[in-house]
């Protein structure tokens, strides 16, 4: 784990401060996206510098750029995993929809597989949607469809539902 604050391989946040400002990395980001066919290439599309630029454009900080480069080289053929999660609790706002789709696509173009943990169990505990797990799941599926409509590539995106995981391994969670 490269980042002190999360398990997303050096990526601290999905929406870094000043995301709308142009930077010297923009040309490298555009080149990496083009060489990845808009992000549809294999796990290691683009040069190492282009993939590093893509990831640094999404994350606010990583421990060191050297460690990020080592991670990318180590997983060049197999790809690497990035993690995020959300609680399905209602409608999606524009930043959560469009910008998350854009940032996930950049991470995929850099060779990652994105795993989202859907915190439906926690939405249930927080009495979202009246505490009805079926409605909470409907909201979670709605959020996935909004991301799809916003252009999020789904070829290397996994959605894992907390309730499924907890129920499947209940003997481990509730000994």
Coordinates of N, CA, C and O in Angstrom, one line a residue:
X1 N 0.9 -1.2 0.0 CA 0.0 0.0 0.0 C 0.9 1.2 0.0 O 1.7 1.4 0.9
X2 N 0.8 2.1 -1.0 CA 1.6 3.2 -1.1 C 1.1 4.4 -0.4 O 1.9 5.2 0.1
X3 N -0.1 4.6 -0.3 CA -0.7 5.8 0.3 C -1.0 5.6 1.8 O -1.5 4.6 2.2
X4 N -0.7 6.5 2.6 CA -1.0 6.5 4.0 C -2.5 6.5 4.3 O -2.9 5.9 5.3
X5 N -3.3 7.1 3.4 CA -4.7 7.4 3.7 C -5.7 6.5 3.1 O -6.9 6.6 3.3
X6 N -5.2 5.5 2.2 CA -6.2 4.7 1.6 C -5.5 3.5 1.0 O -4.3 3.4 1.0
X7 N -6.3 2.5 0.4 CA -5.7 1.3 -0.2 C -5.7 1.4 -1.7 O -5.7 0.4 -2.3
X8 N -5.8 2.6 -2.2 CA -5.9 2.7 -3.7 C -4.6 2.9 -4.4 O -4.5 3.6 -5.3
X9 N -3.6 2.2 -3.9 CA -2.2 2.2 -4.6 C -1.7 3.6 -4.8 O -1.5 3.9 -6.0
X10 N -1.7 4.4 -3.8 CA -1.1 5.7 -3.9 C -2.0 6.8 -4.3 O -1.6 7.9 -4.3
X11 N -3.3 6.5 -4.5 CA -4.2 7.5 -4.9 C -5.0 7.9 -3.6 O -5.6 7.0 -3.0
X12 N -4.9 9.1 -3.2 CA -5.5 9.5 -2.0 C -7.0 9.9 -2.2 O -7.8 9.5 -1.4
X13 N -7.3 10.6 -3.2 CA -8.7 11.0 -3.4 C -9.0 10.9 -4.9 O -8.2 11.1 -5.8
X14 N -10.3 10.8 -5.2 CA -10.7 10.7 -6.6 C -10.7 12.1 -7.2 O -10.5 12.3 -8.4
X15 N -11.0 13.1 -6.4 CA -11.1 14.5 -7.0 C -10.1 15.4 -6.3 O -10.4 16.0 -5.3
X16 N -8.9 15.5 -6.9 CA -7.9 16.4 -6.3 C -8.3 17.9 -6.3 O -9.0 18.3 -7.2
X17 N -7.7 18.6 -5.4 CA -7.9 20.0 -5.4 C -7.4 20.6 -6.7 O -6.3 20.2 -7.2
X18 N -8.1 21.5 -7.3 CA -7.7 22.2 -8.5 C -7.7 21.3 -9.8 O -7.0 21.5 -10.7
X19 N -8.6 20.3 -9.7 CA -8.7 19.3 -10.9 C -9.0 20.1 -12.2 O -8.7 19.6 -13.2
X20 N -9.7 21.2 -12.1 CA -10.1 21.9 -13.4 C -8.9 22.7 -14.0 O -9.0 23.1 -15.1
X21 N -7.9 22.9 -13.2 CA -6.7 23.7 -13.7 C -5.9 22.8 -14.7 O -5.7 21.6 -14.4
X22 N -5.4 23.4 -15.7 CA -4.5 22.7 -16.6 C -3.1 22.5 -15.9 O -2.8 23.3 -15.0
X23 N -2.4 21.5 -16.3 CA -1.1 21.3 -15.8 C -0.1 20.8 -16.8 O -0.5 20.5 -18.0
X24 N 1.1 20.7 -16.5 CA 2.1 20.3 -17.4 C 1.9 18.8 -17.8 O 2.4 18.3 -18.8
X25 N 1.2 18.1 -17.0 CA 0.9 16.7 -17.2 C -0.2 16.4 -18.2 O -0.4 15.3 -18.7
X26 N -0.9 17.5 -18.6 CA -2.1 17.3 -19.5 C -1.7 16.6 -20.8 O -2.4 15.8 -21.3
X27 N -0.6 17.0 -21.4 CA -0.2 16.4 -22.7 C 0.1 15.0 -22.5 O -0.2 14.2 -23.4
X28 N 0.8 14.6 -21.4 CA 1.1 13.2 -21.2 C -0.2 12.4 -21.0 O -0.3 11.2 -21.4
X29 N -1.2 13.0 -20.3 CA -2.4 12.3 -20.0 C -3.2 12.1 -21.3 O -3.6 11.0 -21.6
X30 N -3.2 13.1 -22.2 CA -3.9 13.0 -23.4 C -3.2 12.0 -24.3 O -3.9 11.1 -25.0
X31 N -1.9 11.9 -24.3 CA -1.2 11.0 -25.1 C -1.4 9.5 -24.6 O -1.6 8.6 -25.4
X32 N -1.5 9.4 -23.3 CA -1.7 8.0 -22.8 C -3.2 7.6 -23.1 O -3.4 6.4 -23.4
X33 N -4.1 8.4 -23.0 CA -5.5 8.1 -23.4 C -5.6 7.7 -24.8 O -6.3 6.8 -25.2
X34 N -4.9 8.5 -25.7 CA -4.9 8.2 -27.1 C -4.2 6.9 -27.4 O -4.8 6.0 -28.2
X35 N -3.1 6.6 -26.8 CA -2.4 5.4 -27.0 C -3.1 4.2 -26.5 O -3.0 3.1 -27.0
X36 N -4.0 4.4 -25.5 CA -4.8 3.3 -24.9 C -6.1 3.2 -25.7 O -7.0 2.5 -25.3
X37 N -6.3 3.9 -26.8 CA -7.5 3.9 -27.6 C -8.7 4.4 -26.7 O -9.7 3.8 -26.7
X38 N -8.4 5.5 -26.0 CA -9.5 6.0 -25.1 C -9.6 5.2 -23.9 O -10.5 5.3 -23.1
X39 N -8.6 4.4 -23.6 CA -8.6 3.5 -22.4 C -9.1 2.1 -22.7 O -9.3 1.4 -21.8
X40 N -9.1 1.7 -23.9 CA -9.6 0.4 -24.2 C -8.5 -0.7 -24.4 O -8.8 -1.8 -24.7
X41 N -7.3 -0.3 -24.2 CA -6.2 -1.2 -24.4 C -6.0 -2.2 -23.3 O -6.8 -2.3 -22.4
X42 N -4.9 -3.0 -23.3 CA -4.7 -4.0 -22.3 C -4.2 -3.3 -21.0 O -4.2 -2.1 -20.9
X43 N -3.9 -4.1 -20.0 CA -3.5 -3.6 -18.7 C -2.4 -2.6 -18.7 O -2.4 -1.7 -17.9
X44 N -1.5 -2.6 -19.7 CA -0.3 -1.7 -19.6 C -0.3 -0.8 -20.9 O 0.7 -0.7 -21.5
X45 N -1.4 -0.2 -21.2 CA -1.5 0.7 -22.4 C -0.7 2.0 -22.1 O -0.8 2.5 -21.0
X46 N 0.1 2.4 -23.1 CA 0.9 3.6 -22.9 C 2.2 3.4 -22.2 O 2.5 2.3 -21.7
X47 N 3.1 4.4 -22.3 CA 4.4 4.3 -21.7 C 4.3 4.4 -20.2 O 3.3 4.8 -19.7
X48 N 5.4 4.1 -19.5 CA 5.4 4.2 -18.1 C 5.1 5.6 -17.7 O 4.3 5.9 -16.8
X49 N 5.8 6.6 -18.3 CA 5.6 8.0 -18.0 C 4.1 8.4 -18.2 O 3.6 9.2 -17.4
X50 N 3.5 7.9 -19.3 CA 2.1 8.3 -19.6 C 1.2 7.7 -18.5 O 0.3 8.4 -18.0
X51 N 1.5 6.5 -18.1 CA 0.6 5.8 -17.1 C 0.8 6.5 -15.7 O -0.2 6.8 -15.0
X52 N 2.0 6.9 -15.4 CA 2.2 7.7 -14.1 C 1.5 9.0 -14.2 O 0.8 9.4 -13.2
X53 N 1.6 9.7 -15.3 CA 0.9 11.0 -15.4 C -0.6 10.8 -15.3 O -1.3 11.6 -14.6
X54 N -1.2 9.7 -15.9 CA -2.6 9.5 -15.7 C -3.0 9.3 -14.2 O -3.9 10.0 -13.8
X55 N -2.2 8.5 -13.5 CA -2.6 8.3 -12.1 C -2.4 9.5 -11.2 O -3.2 9.8 -10.4
X56 N -1.3 10.2 -11.5 CA -1.1 11.4 -10.7 C -2.1 12.5 -11.0 O -2.3 13.4 -10.2
X57 N -2.7 12.5 -12.2 CA -3.7 13.5 -12.5 C -5.0 13.2 -11.7 O -5.8 14.1 -11.6
X58 N -5.2 12.0 -11.2 CA -6.4 11.6 -10.5 C -6.1 11.8 -9.0 O -7.0 12.2 -8.3
X59 N -5.0 11.3 -8.5 CA -4.7 11.3 -7.1 C -4.1 12.6 -6.7 O -3.3 13.2 -7.4
X60 N -4.4 13.0 -5.5 CA -3.8 14.2 -4.9 C -2.3 14.0 -4.5 O -1.5 14.8 -4.6
X61 N -2.0 12.8 -4.0 CA -0.7 12.5 -3.6 C -0.4 11.0 -3.6 O -1.4 10.2 -3.5
X62 N 0.8 10.7 -3.7 CA 1.2 9.3 -3.5 C 2.5 9.4 -2.6 O 3.1 10.4 -2.5
X63 N 2.8 8.3 -2.0 CA 4.0 8.3 -1.1 C 5.2 8.8 -1.9 O 5.8 9.8 -1.5
X64 N 5.6 8.2 -2.9 CA 6.6 8.7 -3.8 C 6.3 8.3 -5.2 O 5.7 7.2 -5.5
X65 N 6.7 9.1 -6.2 CA 6.5 8.7 -7.6 C 7.3 7.5 -7.9 O 6.8 6.6 -8.7
X66 N 8.4 7.3 -7.3 CA 9.3 6.1 -7.5 C 8.5 4.8 -7.1 O 8.5 3.9 -7.9
X67 N 7.8 4.9 -6.0 CA 7.0 3.7 -5.6 C 5.9 3.4 -6.5 O 5.6 2.3 -6.8
X68 N 5.3 4.5 -7.0 CA 4.2 4.3 -8.0 C 4.7 3.7 -9.3 O 4.2 2.7 -9.9
X69 N 5.9 4.1 -9.7 CA 6.5 3.6 -10.9 C 6.9 2.1 -10.7 O 6.7 1.2 -11.6
X70 N 7.4 1.7 -9.5 CA 7.7 0.4 -9.2 C 6.4 -0.5 -9.2 O 6.5 -1.6 -9.7
X71 N 5.4 0.0 -8.7 CA 4.1 -0.7 -8.7 C 3.7 -1.0 -10.1 O 3.3 -2.1 -10.5
X72 N 3.7 0.0 -11.0 CA 3.3 -0.1 -12.4 C 4.2 -1.1 -13.1 O 3.7 -2.0 -13.9
X73 N 5.5 -1.1 -12.9 CA 6.4 -2.1 -13.5 C 6.1 -3.5 -13.0 O 6.1 -4.4 -13.8
X74 N 5.9 -3.6 -11.8 CA 5.7 -4.9 -11.2 C 4.4 -5.6 -11.7 O 4.3 -6.8 -12.0
X75 N 3.4 -4.8 -12.0 CA 2.1 -5.3 -12.4 C 1.8 -5.0 -13.9 O 0.7 -4.9 -14.3
X76 N 2.9 -4.8 -14.7 CA 2.7 -4.4 -16.1 C 1.9 -5.4 -16.9 O 1.1 -5.0 -17.7
X77 N 2.1 -6.6 -16.7 CA 1.3 -7.6 -17.4 C 0.0 -8.0 -16.8 O -1.0 -8.3 -17.5
X78 N -0.1 -7.9 -15.5 CA -1.3 -8.4 -14.8 C -2.3 -7.2 -14.4 O -3.4 -7.5 -14.1
X79 N -1.8 -6.0 -14.4 CA -2.6 -4.9 -14.0 C -2.5 -4.8 -12.5 O -2.0 -5.6 -11.8
X80 N -3.1 -3.7 -12.0 CA -3.1 -3.5 -10.5 C -4.6 -3.1 -10.1 O -5.4 -2.9 -11.0
X81 N -4.9 -3.1 -8.9 CA -6.2 -2.8 -8.4 C -6.3 -1.5 -7.7 O -5.3 -1.1 -7.0
X82 N -7.4 -0.8 -7.9 CA -7.7 0.4 -7.2 C -9.0 0.2 -6.5 O -9.9 -0.5 -7.0
X83 N -9.2 0.8 -5.3 CA -10.4 0.6 -4.5 C -11.1 1.9 -4.2 O -10.4 2.9 -3.9
X84 N -12.4 1.9 -4.2 CA -13.2 3.0 -3.8 C -14.5 2.4 -3.3 O -14.8 1.2 -3.5
X85 N -15.3 3.2 -2.6 CA -16.6 2.7 -2.2 C -17.6 3.8 -2.1 O -17.2 5.0 -2.1
X86 N -18.9 3.4 -2.0 CA -19.9 4.4 -1.9 C -21.1 3.8 -1.2 O -21.3 2.6 -1.2
X87 N -21.9 4.6 -0.5 CA -23.1 4.2 0.1 C -24.3 4.6 -0.7 O -24.4 5.8 -1.0
X88 N -25.0 3.7 -1.2 CA -26.2 4.1 -2.1 C -27.3 4.7 -1.2 O -27.9 4.1 -0.4
X89 N -27.4 6.0 -1.3 CA -28.3 6.7 -0.4 C -29.2 7.8 -1.1 O -29.9 8.5 -0.4
X90 N -29.2 7.8 -2.4 CA -30.1 8.7 -3.1 C -29.5 9.1 -4.5 O -28.8 8.4 -5.1
X91 N -29.9 10.3 -4.9 CA -29.5 10.7 -6.3 C -28.0 11.1 -6.3 O -27.4 11.5 -5.3
X92 N -27.5 11.0 -7.5 CA -26.1 11.3 -7.7 C -25.9 12.8 -8.2 O -26.7 13.2 -9.0
X93 N -24.9 13.5 -7.7 CA -24.7 14.8 -8.2 C -23.6 14.8 -9.3 O -23.0 13.8 -9.5
X94 N -23.5 15.8 -10.0 CA -22.7 15.9 -11.2 C -21.3 15.5 -11.0 O -20.7 14.7 -11.8
X95 N -20.6 15.9 -9.9 CA -19.2 15.6 -9.7 C -19.1 14.1 -9.4 O -18.2 13.4 -9.9
X96 N -20.0 13.5 -8.7 CA -19.9 12.1 -8.4 C -20.1 11.3 -9.7 O -19.5 10.2 -9.9
X97 N -21.0 11.8 -10.6 CA -21.2 11.0 -11.8 C -20.2 11.2 -12.9 O -19.5 10.3 -13.2
X98 N -20.1 12.4 -13.4 CA -19.2 12.7 -14.5 C -17.7 12.6 -14.2 O -17.0 11.9 -14.9
X99 N -17.3 13.2 -13.1 CA -15.9 13.3 -12.8 C -15.4 12.0 -12.3 O -14.2 11.6 -12.6
X100 N -16.2 11.2 -11.6 CA -15.7 9.9 -11.2 C -15.5 9.0 -12.4 O -14.6 8.2 -12.5
X101 N -16.5 9.1 -13.3 CA -16.3 8.3 -14.6 C -15.0 8.6 -15.3 O -14.3 7.8 -15.8
X102 N -14.8 9.9 -15.4 CA -13.6 10.4 -16.1 C -12.3 9.9 -15.4 O -11.4 9.3 -16.0
X103 N -12.3 10.0 -14.1 CA -11.1 9.6 -13.3 C -10.9 8.0 -13.3 O -9.8 7.6 -13.4
X104 N -12.0 7.3 -13.2 CA -11.9 5.8 -13.3 C -11.4 5.4 -14.6 O -10.5 4.6 -14.7
X105 N -11.8 6.1 -15.7 CA -11.3 5.8 -17.0 C -9.9 6.0 -17.2 O -9.1 5.3 -17.8
X106 N -9.4 7.1 -16.5 CA -7.9 7.4 -16.6 C -7.2 6.3 -15.8 O -6.1 5.8 -16.3
X107 N -7.7 5.8 -14.7 CA -7.0 4.7 -14.0 C -7.0 3.4 -14.8 O -6.0 2.7 -14.8
X108 N -8.1 3.2 -15.5 CA -8.2 2.0 -16.3 C -7.2 2.1 -17.5 O -6.5 1.1 -17.8
X109 N -7.1 3.3 -18.1 CA -6.1 3.5 -19.2 C -4.7 3.3 -18.7 O -3.8 2.9 -19.5
X110 N -4.4 3.5 -17.4 CA -3.1 3.3 -16.8 C -2.8 1.9 -16.5 O -1.7 1.5 -16.1
X111 N -3.8 1.0 -16.7 CA -3.6 -0.4 -16.5 C -4.3 -1.0 -15.3 O -4.2 -2.2 -14.9
X112 N -5.1 -0.2 -14.6 CA -5.8 -0.7 -13.4 C -7.1 -1.4 -13.6 O -7.7 -1.3 -14.6
X113 N -7.5 -2.1 -12.6 CA -8.8 -2.7 -12.4 C -9.4 -2.0 -11.2 O -8.8 -1.9 -10.2
X114 N -10.6 -1.4 -11.4 CA -11.2 -0.6 -10.3 C -12.3 -1.5 -9.6 O -13.1 -2.1 -10.3
X115 N -12.1 -1.5 -8.3 CA -13.1 -2.3 -7.5 C -13.9 -1.3 -6.6 O -13.2 -0.6 -5.8
X116 N -15.2 -1.3 -6.8 CA -16.0 -0.4 -6.0 C -16.7 -1.3 -4.9 O -17.3 -2.3 -5.3
X117 N -16.6 -0.9 -3.7 CA -17.4 -1.6 -2.6 C -18.6 -0.8 -2.4 O -18.6 0.4 -2.1
X118 N -19.8 -1.5 -2.7 CA -21.1 -0.9 -2.5 C -21.5 -1.1 -1.1 O -21.8 -2.2 -0.7
X119 N -21.6 0.0 -0.3 CA -21.8 -0.1 1.1 C -23.3 -0.2 1.4 O -23.9 0.6 2.2
X120 N -24.0 -1.2 0.8 CA -25.4 -1.3 1.0 C -25.8 -1.7 2.5 O -26.8 -1.3 3.0
X121 N -24.9 -2.5 3.1 CA -25.2 -3.0 4.4 C -25.1 -1.7 5.4 O -25.9 -1.6 6.3
X122 N -24.2 -0.8 5.1 CA -24.1 0.4 5.9 C -25.2 1.3 5.7 O -25.6 2.0 6.6
X123 N -25.7 1.4 4.4 CA -26.9 2.2 4.1 C -28.1 1.7 4.9 O -28.9 2.5 5.4
X124 N -28.2 0.4 5.0 CA -29.2 -0.2 5.8 C -29.1 0.2 7.3 O -30.1 0.6 7.9
X125 N -27.9 0.1 7.8 CA -27.7 0.5 9.2 C -27.9 2.0 9.4 O -28.4 2.4 10.5
X126 N -27.7 2.8 8.4 CA -28.0 4.2 8.5 C -29.4 4.6 8.1 O -29.7 5.8 8.0
X127 N -30.3 3.6 8.0 CA -31.7 3.8 7.7 C -31.9 4.6 6.4 O -32.9 5.3 6.3
X128 N -31.0 4.4 5.4 CA -31.3 5.0 4.1 C -32.4 4.2 3.4 O -32.6 3.0 3.6
X129 N -33.2 4.9 2.6 CA -34.3 4.3 1.9 C -35.3 3.5 2.8 O -35.8 2.4 2.5
X130 N -35.4 4.1 4.0 CA -36.3 3.5 5.0 C -35.8 2.1 5.6 O -36.6 1.4 6.1
X131 N -34.5 1.9 5.4 CA -34.0 0.6 5.9 C -34.4 -0.6 5.0 O -34.2 -1.7 5.5
X132 N -34.8 -0.4 3.8 CA -35.2 -1.5 2.9 C -34.1 -1.8 2.0 O -33.7 -1.1 1.1
X133 N -33.5 -3.0 2.3 CA -32.3 -3.4 1.5 C -32.5 -3.5 0.0 O -31.7 -3.2 -0.8
X134 N -33.7 -4.0 -0.4 CA -34.1 -4.1 -1.8 C -34.1 -2.7 -2.5 O -33.6 -2.5 -3.6
X135 N -34.6 -1.7 -1.8 CA -34.6 -0.3 -2.3 C -33.2 0.2 -2.4 O -32.8 0.9 -3.3
X136 N -32.4 -0.1 -1.4 CA -31.0 0.3 -1.3 C -30.3 -0.3 -2.5 O -29.5 0.4 -3.2
X137 N -30.5 -1.5 -2.8 CA -29.8 -2.2 -3.9 C -30.3 -1.5 -5.3 O -29.5 -1.3 -6.2
X138 N -31.6 -1.2 -5.3 CA -32.0 -0.4 -6.5 C -31.3 0.9 -6.7 O -30.9 1.2 -7.9
X139 N -31.1 1.6 -5.6 CA -30.4 2.9 -5.7 C -28.9 2.6 -6.1 O -28.4 3.3 -7.0
X140 N -28.3 1.6 -5.6 CA -26.9 1.2 -6.0 C -26.8 0.9 -7.5 O -25.9 1.3 -8.1
X141 N -27.8 0.1 -8.0 CA -27.8 -0.2 -9.4 C -28.0 1.1 -10.2 O -27.5 1.2 -11.3
X142 N -28.9 2.0 -9.7 CA -29.1 3.2 -10.4 C -27.8 4.0 -10.5 O -27.4 4.5 -11.6
X143 N -27.0 4.1 -9.5 CA -25.7 4.8 -9.5 C -24.8 4.2 -10.5 O -24.1 4.9 -11.3
X144 N -24.7 2.8 -10.6 CA -23.9 2.2 -11.6 C -24.3 2.6 -13.0 O -23.5 2.8 -13.8
X145 N -25.6 2.6 -13.2 CA -26.1 3.0 -14.6 C -25.9 4.4 -14.9 O -25.6 4.8 -16.0
X146 N -25.9 5.3 -13.9 CA -25.5 6.7 -14.2 C -24.1 6.8 -14.6 O -23.7 7.5 -15.5
X147 N -23.2 6.0 -13.9 CA -21.8 6.0 -14.3 C -21.6 5.5 -15.7 O -20.8 6.0 -16.5
X148 N -22.3 4.4 -16.0 CA -22.3 3.9 -17.4 C -22.7 4.9 -18.4 O -22.0 5.1 -19.4
X149 N -23.8 5.6 -18.1 CA -24.3 6.6 -19.0 C -23.3 7.8 -19.1 O -23.3 8.5 -20.2
X150 N -22.6 8.1 -18.1 CA -21.6 9.2 -18.1 C -20.3 8.8 -18.8 O -19.4 9.6 -18.9
X151 N -20.2 7.5 -19.3 CA -19.1 7.1 -20.0 C -18.1 6.3 -19.3 O -17.0 6.0 -19.8
X152 N -18.4 5.8 -18.1 CA -17.4 5.0 -17.4 C -17.3 3.6 -18.1 O -18.3 3.0 -18.4
X153 N -16.1 3.3 -18.4 CA -15.9 2.0 -19.0 C -16.1 0.9 -17.9 O -15.7 1.1 -16.8
X154 N -16.7 -0.2 -18.3 CA -17.0 -1.2 -17.3 C -16.2 -2.5 -17.5 O -16.4 -3.5 -16.8
X155 N -15.3 -2.5 -18.5 CA -14.6 -3.7 -18.8 C -13.6 -4.2 -17.7 O -13.4 -5.4 -17.5
X156 N -13.1 -3.3 -16.9 CA -12.3 -3.7 -15.7 C -12.7 -2.9 -14.5 O -11.9 -2.5 -13.7
X157 N -14.0 -2.9 -14.3 CA -14.6 -2.3 -13.1 C -15.5 -3.4 -12.5 O -16.2 -4.1 -13.1
X158 N -15.3 -3.6 -11.2 CA -16.0 -4.6 -10.4 C -16.8 -3.9 -9.3 O -16.3 -2.9 -8.7
X159 N -18.0 -4.3 -9.1 CA -18.9 -3.8 -8.0 C -19.1 -4.9 -7.0 O -19.6 -5.9 -7.4
X160 N -18.7 -4.7 -5.8 CA -18.8 -5.7 -4.8 C -19.8 -5.2 -3.7 O -19.5 -4.1 -3.2
X161 N -20.8 -5.9 -3.5 CA -21.9 -5.5 -2.5 C -21.5 -6.0 -1.1 O -21.3 -7.2 -0.9
X162 N -21.5 -5.1 -0.2 CA -21.1 -5.5 1.2 C -22.1 -6.5 1.7 O -21.6 -7.5 2.4
X163 N -23.3 -6.4 1.5 CA -24.3 -7.4 2.0 C -24.0 -8.8 1.5 O -24.1 -9.7 2.2
X164 N -23.7 -8.9 0.2 CA -23.4 -10.2 -0.4 C -22.2 -10.8 0.3 O -22.1 -12.0 0.6
X165 N -21.1 -10.0 0.5 CA -19.9 -10.4 1.1 C -20.1 -10.9 2.5 O -19.7 -11.9 3.0
X166 N -20.9 -10.1 3.3 CA -21.1 -10.4 4.7 C -22.0 -11.6 4.8 O -21.7 -12.5 5.6
X167 N -23.0 -11.7 4.0 CA -23.9 -12.9 4.0 C -23.1 -14.2 3.6 O -23.3 -15.3 4.1
X168 N -22.3 -14.1 2.5 CA -21.6 -15.2 2.0 C -20.6 -15.7 3.0 O -20.3 -16.9 3.1
X169 N -20.0 -14.8 3.8 CA -19.0 -15.3 4.7 C -19.4 -14.9 6.2 O -18.6 -14.6 7.0
X170 N -20.7 -15.1 6.4 CA -21.3 -14.8 7.7 C -20.6 -15.5 8.9 O -20.4 -14.9 9.9
X171 N -20.2 -16.8 8.7 CA -19.5 -17.5 9.7 C -18.2 -16.8 10.1 O -17.7 -17.0 11.3
X172 N -17.6 -16.1 9.2 CA -16.3 -15.4 9.5 C -16.6 -14.1 10.2 O -15.8 -13.6 11.1
X173 N -17.7 -13.4 9.8 CA -18.0 -12.1 10.3 C -18.7 -12.2 11.7 O -18.6 -11.4 12.6
X174 N -19.5 -13.3 11.8 CA -20.3 -13.4 13.1 C -20.0 -14.8 13.7 O -20.9 -15.7 13.7
X175 N -18.8 -15.0 14.2 CA -18.4 -16.3 14.8 C -19.3 -16.7 16.0 O -19.8 -16.0 16.7

